[in-house]
Amino acid sequence: MAVTRTFSIIKPDATRRNLTGAVTKMLEEAGLRVVASKRIHMTREQAEGFYAVHKERPFFGELCEFMMSEPVVVQVLEGEDAVARNREVMGATNPADAAEGTIRKTHALSIGENTVHGSDSDENAAIEIAYFFKPEEIVG
Ligand code: UDP
């Protein structure tokens, strides 16, 4: 299987609870390597632009407010079949449905405050990585 990249966000509910290291450890133990990482406080423009695909959904406003509420850690992860591998260790969107041992089952508070974001396709991973990182910030 090919080594690919995906985009991850450690969300405000996790940074607030000082879980950046705990979440990163779970990503690393799943076989993903952090090849870029930075802590940022998202602006409204960044949050609304990033989640533009959800702008007609009822939770859009609340989701953007949450993502702007506290710092996040944006990361580029590299590994074999990185998108699928990351989605597997993240667990289902709603922590109530997430499998044992996943990040969301272990740490998420609710369907909204669910600890991590992960790209859902290679195509979206490339778009999302470029949204937050310059090529020279990624060191593989
Ligand atoms: N979300 C929410 N309420 C919902 C569905 C989603 O607040 O009913 C939030 C949640 O933070 C989720 C994000 O919107 O992670 C994006 O939703 P998506 O369906 O893309 O889930 P994901 O890919 O993050 O599992």
PDB file of C-alpha atoms and ligand atoms in Angstrom:
ATOM      1  CA  MET A   1       0.000   0.000   0.000  1.00  0.00           C
ATOM      2  CA  ALA A   2       1.233   3.493  -0.817  1.00  0.00           C
ATOM      3  CA  VAL A   3       2.506   5.982   1.723  1.00  0.00           C
ATOM      4  CA  THR A   4       0.137   8.974   1.576  1.00  0.00           C
ATOM      5  CA  ARG A   5      -0.742  12.059   3.615  1.00  0.00           C
ATOM      6  CA  THR A   6      -3.824  13.251   5.417  1.00  0.00           C
ATOM      7  CA  PHE A   7      -4.838  16.361   7.326  1.00  0.00           C
ATOM      8  CA  SER A   8      -5.763  16.328  11.014  1.00  0.00           C
ATOM      9  CA  ILE A   9      -7.031  18.872  13.512  1.00  0.00           C
ATOM     10  CA  ILE A  10      -6.843  18.403  17.276  1.00  0.00           C
ATOM     11  CA  LYS A  11      -9.995  20.342  18.148  1.00  0.00           C
ATOM     12  CA  PRO A  12     -10.597  22.890  20.963  1.00  0.00           C
ATOM     13  CA  ASP A  13     -12.196  20.388  23.347  1.00  0.00           C
ATOM     14  CA  ALA A  14      -8.876  18.502  23.326  1.00  0.00           C
ATOM     15  CA  THR A  15      -6.464  21.448  23.532  1.00  0.00           C
ATOM     16  CA  ARG A  16      -8.583  22.862  26.393  1.00  0.00           C
ATOM     17  CA  ARG A  17      -8.193  19.594  28.327  1.00  0.00           C
ATOM     18  CA  ASN A  18      -4.434  19.420  27.601  1.00  0.00           C
ATOM     19  CA  LEU A  19      -4.855  16.305  25.426  1.00  0.00           C
ATOM     20  CA  THR A  20      -2.615  17.338  22.497  1.00  0.00           C
ATOM     21  CA  GLY A  21       0.034  14.805  23.494  1.00  0.00           C
ATOM     22  CA  ALA A  22      -2.432  12.029  24.320  1.00  0.00           C
ATOM     23  CA  VAL A  23      -4.191  12.391  20.954  1.00  0.00           C
ATOM     24  CA  THR A  24      -0.902  12.622  19.032  1.00  0.00           C
ATOM     25  CA  LYS A  25       0.320   9.463  20.796  1.00  0.00           C
ATOM     26  CA  MET A  26      -2.768   7.574  19.587  1.00  0.00           C
ATOM     27  CA  LEU A  27      -2.165   8.821  16.024  1.00  0.00           C
ATOM     28  CA  GLU A  28       1.480   7.731  16.187  1.00  0.00           C
ATOM     29  CA  GLU A  29       0.590   4.346  17.654  1.00  0.00           C
ATOM     30  CA  ALA A  30      -1.783   3.852  14.722  1.00  0.00           C
ATOM     31  CA  GLY A  31       1.214   4.109  12.377  1.00  0.00           C
ATOM     32  CA  LEU A  32       0.888   7.767  11.409  1.00  0.00           C
ATOM     33  CA  ARG A  33       3.865  10.131  11.439  1.00  0.00           C
ATOM     34  CA  VAL A  34       3.454  13.860  12.179  1.00  0.00           C
ATOM     35  CA  VAL A  35       5.289  15.586   9.303  1.00  0.00           C
ATOM     36  CA  ALA A  36       3.895  19.076  10.033  1.00  0.00           C
ATOM     37  CA  SER A  37       2.219  20.563  13.096  1.00  0.00           C
ATOM     38  CA  LYS A  38       1.247  23.993  14.373  1.00  0.00           C
ATOM     39  CA  ARG A  39      -0.969  25.409  17.074  1.00  0.00           C
ATOM     40  CA  ILE A  40      -3.242  28.177  15.788  1.00  0.00           C
ATOM     41  CA  HIS A  41      -6.313  30.086  16.922  1.00  0.00           C
ATOM     42  CA  MET A  42      -8.667  29.905  13.931  1.00  0.00           C
ATOM     43  CA  THR A  43     -10.237  33.093  12.686  1.00  0.00           C
ATOM     44  CA  ARG A  44     -13.896  33.165  11.636  1.00  0.00           C
ATOM     45  CA  GLU A  45     -12.765  33.334   8.022  1.00  0.00           C
ATOM     46  CA  GLN A  46     -10.588  30.234   8.407  1.00  0.00           C
ATOM     47  CA  ALA A  47     -13.298  28.228  10.220  1.00  0.00           C
ATOM     48  CA  GLU A  48     -16.100  29.178   7.821  1.00  0.00           C
ATOM     49  CA  GLY A  49     -13.871  28.579   4.796  1.00  0.00           C
ATOM     50  CA  PHE A  50     -12.646  25.226   6.047  1.00  0.00           C
ATOM     51  CA  TYR A  51     -16.174  23.957   6.753  1.00  0.00           C
ATOM     52  CA  ALA A  52     -17.821  25.649   3.725  1.00  0.00           C
ATOM     53  CA  VAL A  53     -19.016  22.223   2.527  1.00  0.00           C
ATOM     54  CA  HIS A  54     -21.274  22.105   5.616  1.00  0.00           C
ATOM     55  CA  LYS A  55     -22.654  25.649   5.337  1.00  0.00           C
ATOM     56  CA  GLU A  56     -26.256  24.530   4.713  1.00  0.00           C
ATOM     57  CA  ARG A  57     -26.227  22.074   7.634  1.00  0.00           C
ATOM     58  CA  PRO A  58     -28.037  23.056  10.871  1.00  0.00           C
ATOM     59  CA  PHE A  59     -24.872  22.640  12.945  1.00  0.00           C
ATOM     60  CA  PHE A  60     -22.669  24.907  10.774  1.00  0.00           C
ATOM     61  CA  GLY A  61     -22.846  28.023  13.016  1.00  0.00           C
ATOM     62  CA  GLU A  62     -22.212  26.086  16.196  1.00  0.00           C
ATOM     63  CA  LEU A  63     -19.385  24.108  14.575  1.00  0.00           C
ATOM     64  CA  CYS A  64     -17.589  27.275  13.441  1.00  0.00           C
ATOM     65  CA  GLU A  65     -18.046  28.963  16.840  1.00  0.00           C
ATOM     66  CA  PHE A  66     -16.582  25.861  18.502  1.00  0.00           C
ATOM     67  CA  MET A  67     -13.588  25.719  16.160  1.00  0.00           C
ATOM     68  CA  MET A  68     -12.845  29.415  16.891  1.00  0.00           C
ATOM     69  CA  SER A  69     -13.391  29.102  20.647  1.00  0.00           C
ATOM     70  CA  GLU A  70      -9.885  27.973  21.661  1.00  0.00           C
ATOM     71  CA  PRO A  71      -6.628  27.047  19.915  1.00  0.00           C
ATOM     72  CA  VAL A  72      -6.403  23.968  17.699  1.00  0.00           C
ATOM     73  CA  VAL A  73      -3.432  21.956  16.458  1.00  0.00           C
ATOM     74  CA  VAL A  74      -3.391  21.418  12.692  1.00  0.00           C
ATOM     75  CA  GLN A  75      -1.229  18.528  11.477  1.00  0.00           C
ATOM     76  CA  VAL A  76      -0.157  16.714   8.360  1.00  0.00           C
ATOM     77  CA  LEU A  77       0.053  12.962   8.964  1.00  0.00           C
ATOM     78  CA  GLU A  78       1.925  10.518   6.774  1.00  0.00           C
ATOM     79  CA  GLY A  79       1.627   6.745   6.601  1.00  0.00           C
ATOM     80  CA  GLU A  80       0.420   3.796   4.575  1.00  0.00           C
ATOM     81  CA  ASP A  81      -3.088   4.591   3.369  1.00  0.00           C
ATOM     82  CA  ALA A  82      -3.088   7.596   5.722  1.00  0.00           C
ATOM     83  CA  VAL A  83      -6.685   8.791   5.154  1.00  0.00           C
ATOM     84  CA  ALA A  84      -8.243   5.412   5.985  1.00  0.00           C
ATOM     85  CA  ARG A  85      -5.805   4.699   8.797  1.00  0.00           C
ATOM     86  CA  ASN A  86      -6.591   8.055  10.422  1.00  0.00           C
ATOM     87  CA  ARG A  87     -10.375   7.643  10.020  1.00  0.00           C
ATOM     88  CA  GLU A  88     -10.074   4.244  11.705  1.00  0.00           C
ATOM     89  CA  VAL A  89      -8.196   5.513  14.767  1.00  0.00           C
ATOM     90  CA  MET A  90     -10.466   8.616  14.990  1.00  0.00           C
ATOM     91  CA  GLY A  91     -13.670   6.526  15.263  1.00  0.00           C
ATOM     92  CA  ALA A  92     -17.224   7.481  14.313  1.00  0.00           C
ATOM     93  CA  THR A  93     -18.319  11.149  14.299  1.00  0.00           C
ATOM     94  CA  ASN A  94     -20.610  10.546  17.289  1.00  0.00           C
ATOM     95  CA  PRO A  95     -18.510   9.157  20.172  1.00  0.00           C
ATOM     96  CA  ALA A  96     -21.519   7.102  21.261  1.00  0.00           C
ATOM     97  CA  ASP A  97     -21.104   5.114  18.034  1.00  0.00           C
ATOM     98  CA  ALA A  98     -17.282   5.002  18.046  1.00  0.00           C
ATOM     99  CA  ALA A  99     -15.439   1.712  18.514  1.00  0.00           C
ATOM    100  CA  GLU A 100     -13.467   0.937  21.666  1.00  0.00           C
ATOM    101  CA  GLY A 101      -9.873   2.148  21.530  1.00  0.00           C
ATOM    102  CA  THR A 102     -10.556   4.976  19.079  1.00  0.00           C
ATOM    103  CA  ILE A 103      -9.690   8.593  19.831  1.00  0.00           C
ATOM    104  CA  ARG A 104     -13.316   9.708  19.841  1.00  0.00           C
ATOM    105  CA  LYS A 105     -14.474   6.810  22.051  1.00  0.00           C
ATOM    106  CA  THR A 106     -11.656   7.579  24.484  1.00  0.00           C
ATOM    107  CA  HIS A 107     -11.749  11.375  24.540  1.00  0.00           C
ATOM    108  CA  ALA A 108     -14.700  12.990  22.678  1.00  0.00           C
ATOM    109  CA  LEU A 109     -17.362  14.840  24.659  1.00  0.00           C
ATOM    110  CA  SER A 110     -20.200  14.912  22.112  1.00  0.00           C
ATOM    111  CA  ILE A 111     -20.965  14.689  18.385  1.00  0.00           C
ATOM    112  CA  GLY A 112     -19.848  18.328  18.035  1.00  0.00           C
ATOM    113  CA  GLU A 113     -16.949  18.420  20.513  1.00  0.00           C
ATOM    114  CA  ASN A 114     -15.418  15.263  19.097  1.00  0.00           C
ATOM    115  CA  THR A 115     -11.681  15.896  19.604  1.00  0.00           C
ATOM    116  CA  VAL A 116     -10.333  15.396  16.069  1.00  0.00           C
ATOM    117  CA  HIS A 117     -10.918  16.169  12.423  1.00  0.00           C
ATOM    118  CA  GLY A 118      -9.541  13.951   9.666  1.00  0.00           C
ATOM    119  CA  SER A 119      -9.801  14.250   5.890  1.00  0.00           C
ATOM    120  CA  ASP A 120     -12.264  11.860   4.245  1.00  0.00           C
ATOM    121  CA  SER A 121     -10.468  11.350   0.892  1.00  0.00           C
ATOM    122  CA  ASP A 122      -7.030  11.814  -0.683  1.00  0.00           C
ATOM    123  CA  GLU A 123      -8.462  14.666  -2.774  1.00  0.00           C
ATOM    124  CA  ASN A 124      -9.818  16.517   0.272  1.00  0.00           C
ATOM    125  CA  ALA A 125      -6.606  15.823   2.189  1.00  0.00           C
ATOM    126  CA  ALA A 126      -4.613  17.684  -0.463  1.00  0.00           C
ATOM    127  CA  ILE A 127      -7.056  20.627  -0.387  1.00  0.00           C
ATOM    128  CA  GLU A 128      -7.127  20.787   3.428  1.00  0.00           C
ATOM    129  CA  ILE A 129      -3.317  20.494   3.773  1.00  0.00           C
ATOM    130  CA  ALA A 130      -2.887  23.386   1.317  1.00  0.00           C
ATOM    131  CA  TYR A 131      -5.468  25.429   3.274  1.00  0.00           C
ATOM    132  CA  PHE A 132      -3.211  25.523   6.353  1.00  0.00           C
ATOM    133  CA  PHE A 133       0.347  24.674   5.278  1.00  0.00           C
ATOM    134  CA  LYS A 134       2.914  25.940   2.813  1.00  0.00           C
ATOM    135  CA  PRO A 135       4.843  23.101   1.116  1.00  0.00           C
ATOM    136  CA  GLU A 136       8.058  24.066   2.940  1.00  0.00           C
ATOM    137  CA  GLU A 137       6.355  23.657   6.335  1.00  0.00           C
ATOM    138  CA  ILE A 138       5.921  19.919   5.681  1.00  0.00           C
ATOM    139  CA  VAL A 139       9.043  17.939   6.488  1.00  0.00           C
ATOM    140  CA  GLY A 140       8.662  14.262   5.627  1.00  0.00           C
TER     141      GLY A 140
HETATM  142  N1  UDP B   1     -21.025  17.826  13.575  1.00  0.00           N
HETATM  143  C1  UDP B   1     -21.932  18.302  14.497  1.00  0.00           C
HETATM  144  N2  UDP B   1     -23.199  17.774  14.506  1.00  0.00           N
HETATM  145  C2  UDP B   1     -23.591  16.793  13.642  1.00  0.00           C
HETATM  146  C3  UDP B   1     -22.651  16.325  12.696  1.00  0.00           C
HETATM  147  C4  UDP B   1     -21.377  16.858  12.692  1.00  0.00           C
HETATM  148  O1  UDP B   1     -21.617  19.187  15.295  1.00  0.00           O
HETATM  149  O2  UDP B   1     -24.751  16.358  13.696  1.00  0.00           O
HETATM  150  C5  UDP B   1     -19.659  18.389  13.556  1.00  0.00           C
HETATM  151  C6  UDP B   1     -18.640  17.448  14.202  1.00  0.00           C
HETATM  152  O3  UDP B   1     -17.681  18.242  14.911  1.00  0.00           O
HETATM  153  C7  UDP B   1     -18.014  16.780  12.985  1.00  0.00           C
HETATM  154  C8  UDP B   1     -18.025  17.925  11.967  1.00  0.00           C
HETATM  155  O4  UDP B   1     -19.257  18.592  12.205  1.00  0.00           O
HETATM  156  O5  UDP B   1     -16.730  16.258  13.262  1.00  0.00           O
HETATM  157  C9  UDP B   1     -17.959  17.502  10.518  1.00  0.00           C
HETATM  158  O6  UDP B   1     -18.957  16.540  10.261  1.00  0.00           O
HETATM  159  P1  UDP B   1     -18.689  15.249   9.372  1.00  0.00           P
HETATM  160  O7  UDP B   1     -20.017  14.614   9.093  1.00  0.00           O
HETATM  161  O8  UDP B   1     -17.827  15.619   8.212  1.00  0.00           O
HETATM  162  O9  UDP B   1     -17.909  14.268  10.387  1.00  0.00           O
HETATM  163  P2  UDP B   1     -16.394  13.779  10.520  1.00  0.00           P
HETATM  164  O10 UDP B   1     -15.837  13.618   9.138  1.00  0.00           O
HETATM  165  O11 UDP B   1     -15.669  14.833  11.331  1.00  0.00           O
HETATM  166  O12 UDP B   1     -16.480  12.468  11.269  1.00  0.00           O
END
